[in-house]
C-alpha positions as a printed NumPy array, in Angstrom:
array([[  90.099, -105.663,   78.078],
       [  92.009, -106.387,   81.284],
       [  91.001, -109.669,   82.884],
       [  90.598, -110.091,   86.617],
       [  93.614, -112.41 ,   86.855],
       [  95.816, -109.911,   85.014],
       [  94.548, -107.119,   87.236],
       [  95.31 , -109.149,   90.374],
       [  98.85 , -109.739,   89.1  ],
       [  99.236, -106.024,   88.409],
       [  98.04 , -105.352,   91.951],
       [ 100.847, -107.526,   93.306],
       [ 103.397, -105.729,   91.14 ],
       [ 102.109, -102.323,   92.262],
       [ 102.294, -103.24 ,   95.948],
       [ 105.822, -104.594,   95.446],
       [ 106.829, -101.352,   93.725],
       [ 105.299,  -99.291,   96.545],
       [ 107.232, -101.206,   99.191],
       [ 110.539, -101.332,   97.316],
       [ 110.374,  -97.749,   96.078],
       [ 109.526,  -96.133,   99.432],
       [ 112.984,  -96.315,  101.144],
       [ 114.745,  -94.922,   98.089],
       [ 112.106,  -92.241,   97.657],
       [ 112.447,  -91.116,  101.271],
       [ 116.22 ,  -91.025,  100.812],
       [ 115.841,  -88.852,   97.699],
       [ 113.52 ,  -86.453,   99.552],
       [ 115.971,  -86.289,  102.456],
       [ 118.839,  -85.409,  100.101],
       [ 116.845,  -82.686,   98.346],
       [ 115.836,  -81.138,  101.675],
       [ 119.225,  -81.476,  103.371],
       [ 121.703,  -80.589,  100.607],
       [ 121.928,  -77.921,   97.877],
       [ 120.431,  -79.461,   94.771],
       [ 119.692,  -78.871,   91.086],
       [ 116.613,  -78.697,   88.879],
       [ 117.07 ,  -82.28 ,   87.548],
       [ 117.371,  -83.61 ,   91.109],
       [ 114.161,  -81.862,   92.161],
       [ 112.402,  -83.071,   88.994],
       [ 113.501,  -86.648,   89.665],
       [ 112.269,  -86.445,   93.25 ],
       [ 108.883,  -84.997,   92.244],
       [ 108.657,  -87.649,   89.54 ],
       [ 109.32 ,  -90.384,   92.077],
       [ 106.722,  -88.998,   94.48 ],
       [ 104.164,  -88.773,   91.667],
       [ 104.825,  -92.322,   90.492],
       [ 104.569,  -93.654,   94.034],
       [ 101.242,  -91.871,   94.553],
       [ 100.028,  -93.095,   91.159],
       [ 100.855,  -96.688,   92.043],
       [  99.011,  -96.279,   95.338],
       [  95.92 ,  -94.695,   93.79 ],
       [  95.29 ,  -97.663,   91.504],
       [  95.333, -100.238,   94.278],
       [  91.795, -101.396,   95.059],
       [  91.663, -100.403,   98.733],
       [  93.079,  -96.922,   98.103],
       [  90.756,  -96.34 ,   95.144],
       [  87.732,  -97.263,   97.234],
       [  88.699,  -94.672,   99.861],
       [  89.268,  -91.809,   97.401],
       [  86.671,  -89.047,   96.927],
       [  84.989,  -88.709,   93.541],
       [  87.077,  -85.676,   92.567],
       [  90.344,  -87.565,   93.115],
       [  89.064,  -90.51 ,   91.081],
       [  88.038,  -88.212,   88.263],
       [  91.481,  -86.567,   88.157],
       [  93.197,  -89.959,   88.183],
       [  90.978,  -91.405,   85.476],
       [  91.353,  -88.29 ,   83.331],
       [  95.063,  -88.957,   82.847],
       [  96.36 ,  -85.959,   84.755],
       [  98.86 ,  -88.053,   86.789],
       [ 100.393,  -89.495,   83.624],
       [ 100.883,  -86.046,   82.07 ],
       [ 102.243,  -84.58 ,   85.31 ],
       [ 104.7  ,  -87.459,   85.693],
       [ 105.769,  -87.132,   82.061],
       [ 106.271,  -83.371,   82.529],
       [ 108.576,  -83.986,   85.52 ],
       [ 110.463,  -86.515,   83.435],
       [ 110.833,  -84.017,   80.602],
       [ 112.145,  -81.355,   82.99 ],
       [ 114.725,  -83.903,   84.121],
       [ 115.695,  -84.568,   80.5  ],
       [ 116.064,  -80.847,   79.804],
       [ 118.128,  -80.355,   82.966],
       [ 120.662,  -83.107,   82.242],
       [ 121.431,  -81.837,   78.74 ],
       [ 125.072,  -81.032,   79.377],
       [ 125.63 ,  -79.427,   75.985],
       [ 122.77 ,  -76.932,   76.417],
       [ 123.284,  -73.328,   77.478],
       [ 121.388,  -71.87 ,   80.466],
       [ 119.181,  -69.888,   78.081],
       [ 118.346,  -73.031,   76.125],
       [ 117.553,  -74.899,   79.34 ],
       [ 115.22 ,  -72.105,   80.504],
       [ 113.514,  -72.099,   77.121],
       [ 113.167,  -75.873,   77.293],
       [ 111.573,  -75.628,   80.755],
       [ 109.038,  -73.061,   79.517],
       [ 108.232,  -75.221,   76.487],
       [ 107.811,  -78.247,   78.762],
       [ 105.429,  -76.436,   81.093],
       [ 103.452,  -74.998,   78.173],
       [ 103.163,  -78.403,   76.505],
       [ 102.05 ,  -80.038,   79.749],
       [  99.48 ,  -77.283,   80.325],
       [  98.061,  -77.734,   76.819],
       [  97.874,  -81.513,   77.224],
       [  96.186,  -81.189,   80.631],
       [  93.669,  -78.722,   79.215],
       [  92.802,  -81.021,   76.305],
       [  92.395,  -83.977,   78.667],
       [  90.201,  -81.955,   81.022],
       [  87.937,  -80.795,   78.188],
       [  87.711,  -84.303,   76.736],
       [  86.843,  -85.884,   80.083],
       [  84.144,  -83.293,   80.685],
       [  82.239,  -84.97 ,   77.842],
       [  82.907,  -88.484,   79.124],
       [  80.278,  -90.683,   80.729],
       [  82.875,  -92.881,   82.435],
       [  84.15 ,  -90.51 ,   85.125],
       [  80.873,  -89.995,   87.015],
       [  80.605,  -93.741,   87.666],
       [  84.274,  -94.474,   88.384],
       [  83.571,  -96.593,   91.467],
       [  85.316,  -99.816,   90.433],
       [  88.819,  -99.139,   89.166],
       [  89.   , -102.269,   86.983],
       [  85.567, -101.668,   85.452],
       [  86.449,  -98.016,   84.902],
       [  89.746,  -98.869,   83.22 ],
       [  88.079, -101.41 ,   80.943],
       [  85.304,  -98.949,   80.06 ],
       [  87.817,  -96.234,   79.209],
       [  90.099,  -98.448,   77.17 ],
       [  87.203, -100.04 ,   75.323],
       [  87.169,  -97.03 ,   72.987],
       [  83.388,  -96.588,   73.023],
       [  83.436,  -93.363,   75.079],
       [  84.687,  -90.574,   72.805],
       [  85.742,  -88.226,   75.595],
       [  87.69 ,  -90.937,   77.383],
       [  89.228,  -92.044,   74.077],
       [  90.569,  -88.558,   73.323],
       [  91.922,  -88.154,   76.867],
       [  93.689,  -91.522,   76.823],
       [  95.238,  -91.028,   73.382],
       [  96.447,  -87.507,   74.24 ],
       [  97.977,  -88.494,   77.592],
       [  99.533,  -91.649,   76.123],
       [ 100.891,  -89.726,   73.149],
       [ 102.434,  -87.144,   75.465],
       [ 104.022,  -89.939,   77.492],
       [ 105.413,  -91.563,   74.336],
       [ 107.055,  -88.311,   73.211],
       [ 108.696,  -87.776,   76.597],
       [ 109.789,  -91.423,   76.827],
       [ 111.391,  -91.238,   73.382],
       [ 113.242,  -88.09 ,   74.426],
       [ 114.512,  -89.733,   77.611],
       [ 115.518,  -92.881,   75.721],
       [ 117.566,  -90.773,   73.311],
       [ 119.263,  -88.641,   75.969],
       [ 119.797,  -91.589,   78.325],
       [ 121.367,  -93.801,   75.656],
       [ 123.693,  -90.983,   74.595],
       [ 124.928,  -90.367,   78.159],
       [ 124.99 ,  -93.957,   79.449],
       [ 128.391,  -95.146,   80.678],
       [ 129.907,  -97.1  ,   83.56 ],
       [ 129.651,  -94.289,   86.113],
       [ 126.796,  -94.453,   88.656],
       [ 124.928,  -91.628,   86.918],
       [ 125.588,  -93.172,   83.509],
       [ 124.265,  -96.553,   84.625],
       [ 121.164,  -94.848,   86.048],
       [ 120.571,  -93.035,   82.758],
       [ 121.006,  -96.297,   80.873],
       [ 118.391,  -97.974,   83.064],
       [ 116.011,  -95.046,   82.531],
       [ 116.595,  -95.251,   78.776],
       [ 115.709,  -98.954,   78.836],
       [ 112.641,  -98.183,   80.964],
       [ 111.599,  -95.541,   78.436],
       [ 111.803,  -98.051,   75.593],
       [ 109.495, -100.454,   77.451],
       [ 107.184,  -97.563,   78.365],
       [ 106.888,  -96.568,   74.704],
       [ 105.683, -100.086,   73.896],
       [ 103.223, -100.055,   76.807],
       [ 101.839,  -96.601,   75.969],
       [ 101.461,  -97.294,   72.257],
       [  99.878, -100.725,   72.698],
       [  97.816, -100.087,   75.83 ],
       [  97.133,  -96.366,   75.61 ],
       [  96.68 ,  -95.811,   71.894],
       [  96.33 ,  -99.001,   69.844],
       [  93.935, -100.798,   72.175],
       [  91.361,  -97.998,   72.635],
       [  91.537,  -96.904,   68.989],
       [  90.913, -100.475,   67.798],
       [  88.389, -101.068,   70.631],
       [  90.411, -104.078,   71.755],
       [  89.782, -105.996,   68.555],
       [  92.22 , -107.842,   66.335],
       [  95.798, -108.588,   67.309],
       [  95.843, -106.249,   70.314],
       [  92.88 , -108.11 ,   71.809],
       [  94.631, -111.466,   71.683],
       [  96.936, -113.055,   74.233],
       [ 100.091, -111.436,   72.836],
       [  98.347, -108.071,   72.563],
       [  97.255, -108.169,   76.189],
       [ 100.783, -109.112,   77.167],
       [ 102.115, -106.069,   75.279],
       [  99.635, -103.853,   77.099],
       [ 100.658, -104.949,   80.601],
       [ 104.114, -106.484,   80.962],
       [ 106.208, -103.768,   79.263],
       [ 104.714, -101.261,   81.692],
       [ 105.583, -103.503,   84.647],
       [ 109.135, -103.951,   83.379],
       [ 109.41 , -100.197,   82.824],
       [ 108.286,  -99.557,   86.414],
       [ 110.993, -101.864,   87.774],
       [ 113.681, -100.281,   85.595],
       [ 112.554,  -96.794,   86.639],
       [ 112.934,  -97.75 ,   90.299],
       [ 116.405,  -99.16 ,   89.606],
       [ 117.379,  -96.139,   87.507],
       [ 116.435,  -93.688,   90.234],
       [ 117.952,  -95.642,   93.114],
       [ 121.218,  -96.676,   91.481],
       [ 123.001,  -93.271,   91.156],
       [ 122.486,  -91.899,   94.701],
       [ 123.162,  -95.236,   96.375],
       [ 126.272,  -96.033,   94.326],
       [ 127.582,  -92.462,   94.56 ],
       [ 127.297,  -92.616,   98.33 ],
       [ 128.94 ,  -96.052,   98.495],
       [ 131.734,  -94.878,   96.189],
       [ 132.237,  -91.679,   98.173],
       [ 132.403,  -93.524,  101.51 ],
       [ 134.937,  -95.936,  100.013],
       [ 137.111,  -93.069,   98.776],
       [ 136.896,  -91.323,  102.156],
       [ 138.197,  -94.491,  103.819],
       [ 141.064,  -94.519,  101.328],
       [ 141.932,  -90.873,  101.994],
       [ 141.451,  -91.022,  105.768],
       [ 144.862,  -92.284,  107.015],
       [ 146.928,  -89.883,  104.892],
       [ 144.67 ,  -86.918,  105.644],
       [ 144.8  ,  -87.676,  109.377],
       [ 148.601,  -87.875,  109.26 ],
       [ 148.864,  -84.53 ,  107.489],
       [ 146.297,  -83.011,  109.858],
       [ 148.546,  -84.036,  112.756],
       [ 151.41 ,  -82.077,  111.218],
       [ 149.337,  -79.034,  110.225],
       [ 146.459,  -78.786,  112.727],
       [ 145.151,  -75.461,  111.451],
       [ 145.143,  -76.469,  107.796],
       [ 141.842,  -78.359,  107.667],
       [ 138.62 ,  -76.579,  108.679],
       [ 135.93 ,  -78.468,  110.612],
       [ 133.626,  -80.622,  108.488],
       [ 130.226,  -79.113,  107.752],
       [ 127.268,  -81.207,  108.838],
       [ 125.273,  -80.502,  105.642],
       [ 127.922,  -81.502,  103.121],
       [ 127.389,  -84.382,  100.71 ],
       [ 129.789,  -87.322,  100.748],
       [ 130.872,  -86.638,   97.15 ],
       [ 131.675,  -83.021,   98.047],
       [ 133.531,  -84.217,  101.137],
       [ 135.742,  -86.419,   98.931],
       [ 136.682,  -83.364,   96.868],
       [ 137.377,  -81.379,  100.043],
       [ 139.569,  -84.099,  101.532],
       [ 141.453,  -84.439,   98.245],
       [ 142.174,  -80.713,   98.378],
       [ 143.29 ,  -81.058,  102.   ],
       [ 145.778,  -83.761,  101.071],
       [ 147.126,  -81.692,   98.172],
       [ 147.563,  -78.666,  100.438],
       [ 149.209,  -80.797,  103.108],
       [ 151.677,  -82.299,  100.615],
       [ 152.524,  -78.813,   99.333],
       [ 153.174,  -77.465,  102.843],
       [ 155.257,  -80.515,  103.708],
       [ 157.338,  -80.034,  100.57 ],
       [ 157.849,  -76.355,  101.454],
       [ 158.923,  -77.209,  104.981],
       [ 161.428,  -79.724,  103.644],
       [ 162.743,  -77.27 ,  101.036],
       [ 161.988,  -79.605,   98.149],
       [ 163.296,  -78.227,   94.82 ],
       [ 160.808,  -77.296,   92.12 ],
       [ 162.458,  -79.271,   89.324],
       [ 163.903,  -82.774,   89.475],
       [ 167.54 ,  -83.401,   88.571],
       [ 166.741,  -86.954,   87.479],
       [ 163.962,  -88.262,   85.204],
       [ 160.625,  -88.986,   86.83 ],
       [ 159.389,  -92.579,   87.117],
       [ 157.097,  -93.362,   84.182],
       [ 154.902,  -95.727,   86.18 ],
       [ 152.27 ,  -94.056,   88.325],
       [ 152.393,  -96.811,   90.944],
       [ 156.184,  -96.54 ,   91.186],
       [ 155.985,  -92.766,   91.585],
       [ 153.282,  -93.015,   94.265],
       [ 155.465,  -95.429,   96.261],
       [ 158.381,  -93.01 ,   95.986],
       [ 156.146,  -90.172,   97.176],
       [ 155.128,  -92.259,  100.198],
       [ 158.778,  -93.11 ,  100.903],
       [ 159.495,  -89.386,  100.895],
       [ 156.467,  -88.786,  103.148],
       [ 157.775,  -91.115,  105.849],
       [ 161.281,  -89.625,  105.707],
       [ 163.211,  -91.974,  103.442],
       [ 165.686,  -90.508,  100.98 ],
       [ 164.393,  -90.42 ,   97.402],
       [ 167.144,  -89.264,   94.986],
       [ 166.096,  -86.384,   92.752],
       [ 162.77 ,  -85.809,   94.497],
       [ 161.053,  -82.507,   93.641],
       [ 157.626,  -80.846,   93.361],
       [ 157.196,  -82.545,   90.008],
       [ 156.865,  -85.895,   91.77 ],
       [ 153.755,  -84.61 ,   93.579],
       [ 152.018,  -83.713,   90.327],
       [ 149.883,  -86.4  ,   88.64 ],
       [ 151.493,  -88.403,   85.823],
       [ 150.467,  -87.721,   82.263],
       [ 146.901,  -88.846,   81.564],
       [ 145.929,  -88.977,   85.277],
       [ 143.756,  -86.309,   86.915],
       [ 144.285,  -84.841,   90.375],
       [ 141.631,  -86.893,   92.2  ],
       [ 142.75 ,  -90.397,   91.137],
       [ 146.39 ,  -89.431,   91.685],
       [ 145.765,  -88.344,   95.282],
       [ 143.81 ,  -91.55 ,   95.877],
       [ 146.705,  -93.587,   94.506],
       [ 149.135,  -91.868,   96.9  ],
       [ 146.68 ,  -92.443,   99.755],
       [ 146.417,  -96.145,   98.874],
       [ 150.191,  -96.509,   98.786],
       [ 150.501,  -94.739,  102.15 ],
       [ 147.804,  -96.905,  103.757],
       [ 149.369, -100.111,  102.419],
       [ 152.785,  -99.087,  103.749],
       [ 151.403,  -98.244,  107.179],
       [ 149.532, -101.555,  107.338],
       [ 152.715, -103.477,  106.508],
       [ 154.685, -101.818,  109.315],
       [ 154.538, -103.181,  112.842],
       [ 154.796,  -99.624,  114.194],
       [ 153.327,  -97.146,  111.68 ],
       [ 155.582,  -94.208,  110.998],
       [ 154.657,  -90.691,  112.08 ],
       [ 155.229,  -88.009,  109.502],
       [ 156.066,  -85.357,  112.082],
       [ 158.73 ,  -87.549,  113.619],
       [ 160.793,  -88.185,  110.495],
       [ 164.317,  -86.8  ,  110.576],
       [ 163.883,  -85.234,  107.125],
       [ 161.133,  -82.94 ,  108.401],
       [ 162.596,  -79.472,  108.695],
       [ 162.383,  -77.958,  112.161],
       [ 163.163,  -74.388,  112.993]])
């Protein structure tokens, strides 16, 4: 049984989640509407909207204003199953090792499983005596989780069991794909949230109603296990959803600032090389586009200067040393043995980081000069 003091504390947590989650949720909706997106991104956004609405429904003042039909749907566990279904679609969509056919089959299985669970909950709640008198949300919750109403008991156990299965799946997939990248950190946070949600669903949604709140689960520690893991899971879910888009945007803006000076210098030499920037392009896609622009500009500059394809002398082994030599060549200084090979990334370095390293070296050189050099004005630039 949930005490009034615990319920008041949960109210505070819910309001805090509503306030903190809203800016990130609006940002996610804006990205889905504005940019081309994927099934996992849509599932995450729908999940976030559903969670936000669910938090709002169970606040006292919102519950009092809801019609009886909305209360019945909320009490019946439909929001929990719908949210879990969105989460499962997200899990299916981020499975990088799955083929498109397997992903489509997984989506159909997810929708079929959610439909079956919703049907069972609806039938069970039709035999419940709790829903028709769901005026007070705390009294209704305590009556449902008391385990004395058979229809409510079946609905709660089914919805909680469905949530546990989805949370275990997300915990497994998230822990396997967690790393130090923004998306990997977000998946790690969601995996941790899933672990806490498993504890909350098992203790609060299955153990407590099945045991009618008696024994260990009815004690102080049992009540703690029914409430606090769910609160912690809610906070981790918010962090897991907000971390990737925010950090990806911050990282992309940082990389654009790094690429900007070199790209602008090459654009001054080859005005028709770079097309105008689209207004509906994501920052991460813009980084890739600017990286390609710089590569194309370096190639055209090497062609105009008649740079040989193969070097006569060995290439510098250090990537930082080679990037400085490339910048020296950019600004017109003589670099013995320079060739196209110097513009290629060193062994073990991909194209993107290599272009960023050249851009950093160019920016640092320009900042150290009292009068920054112009690429088009260097005497080594071939003019015809």
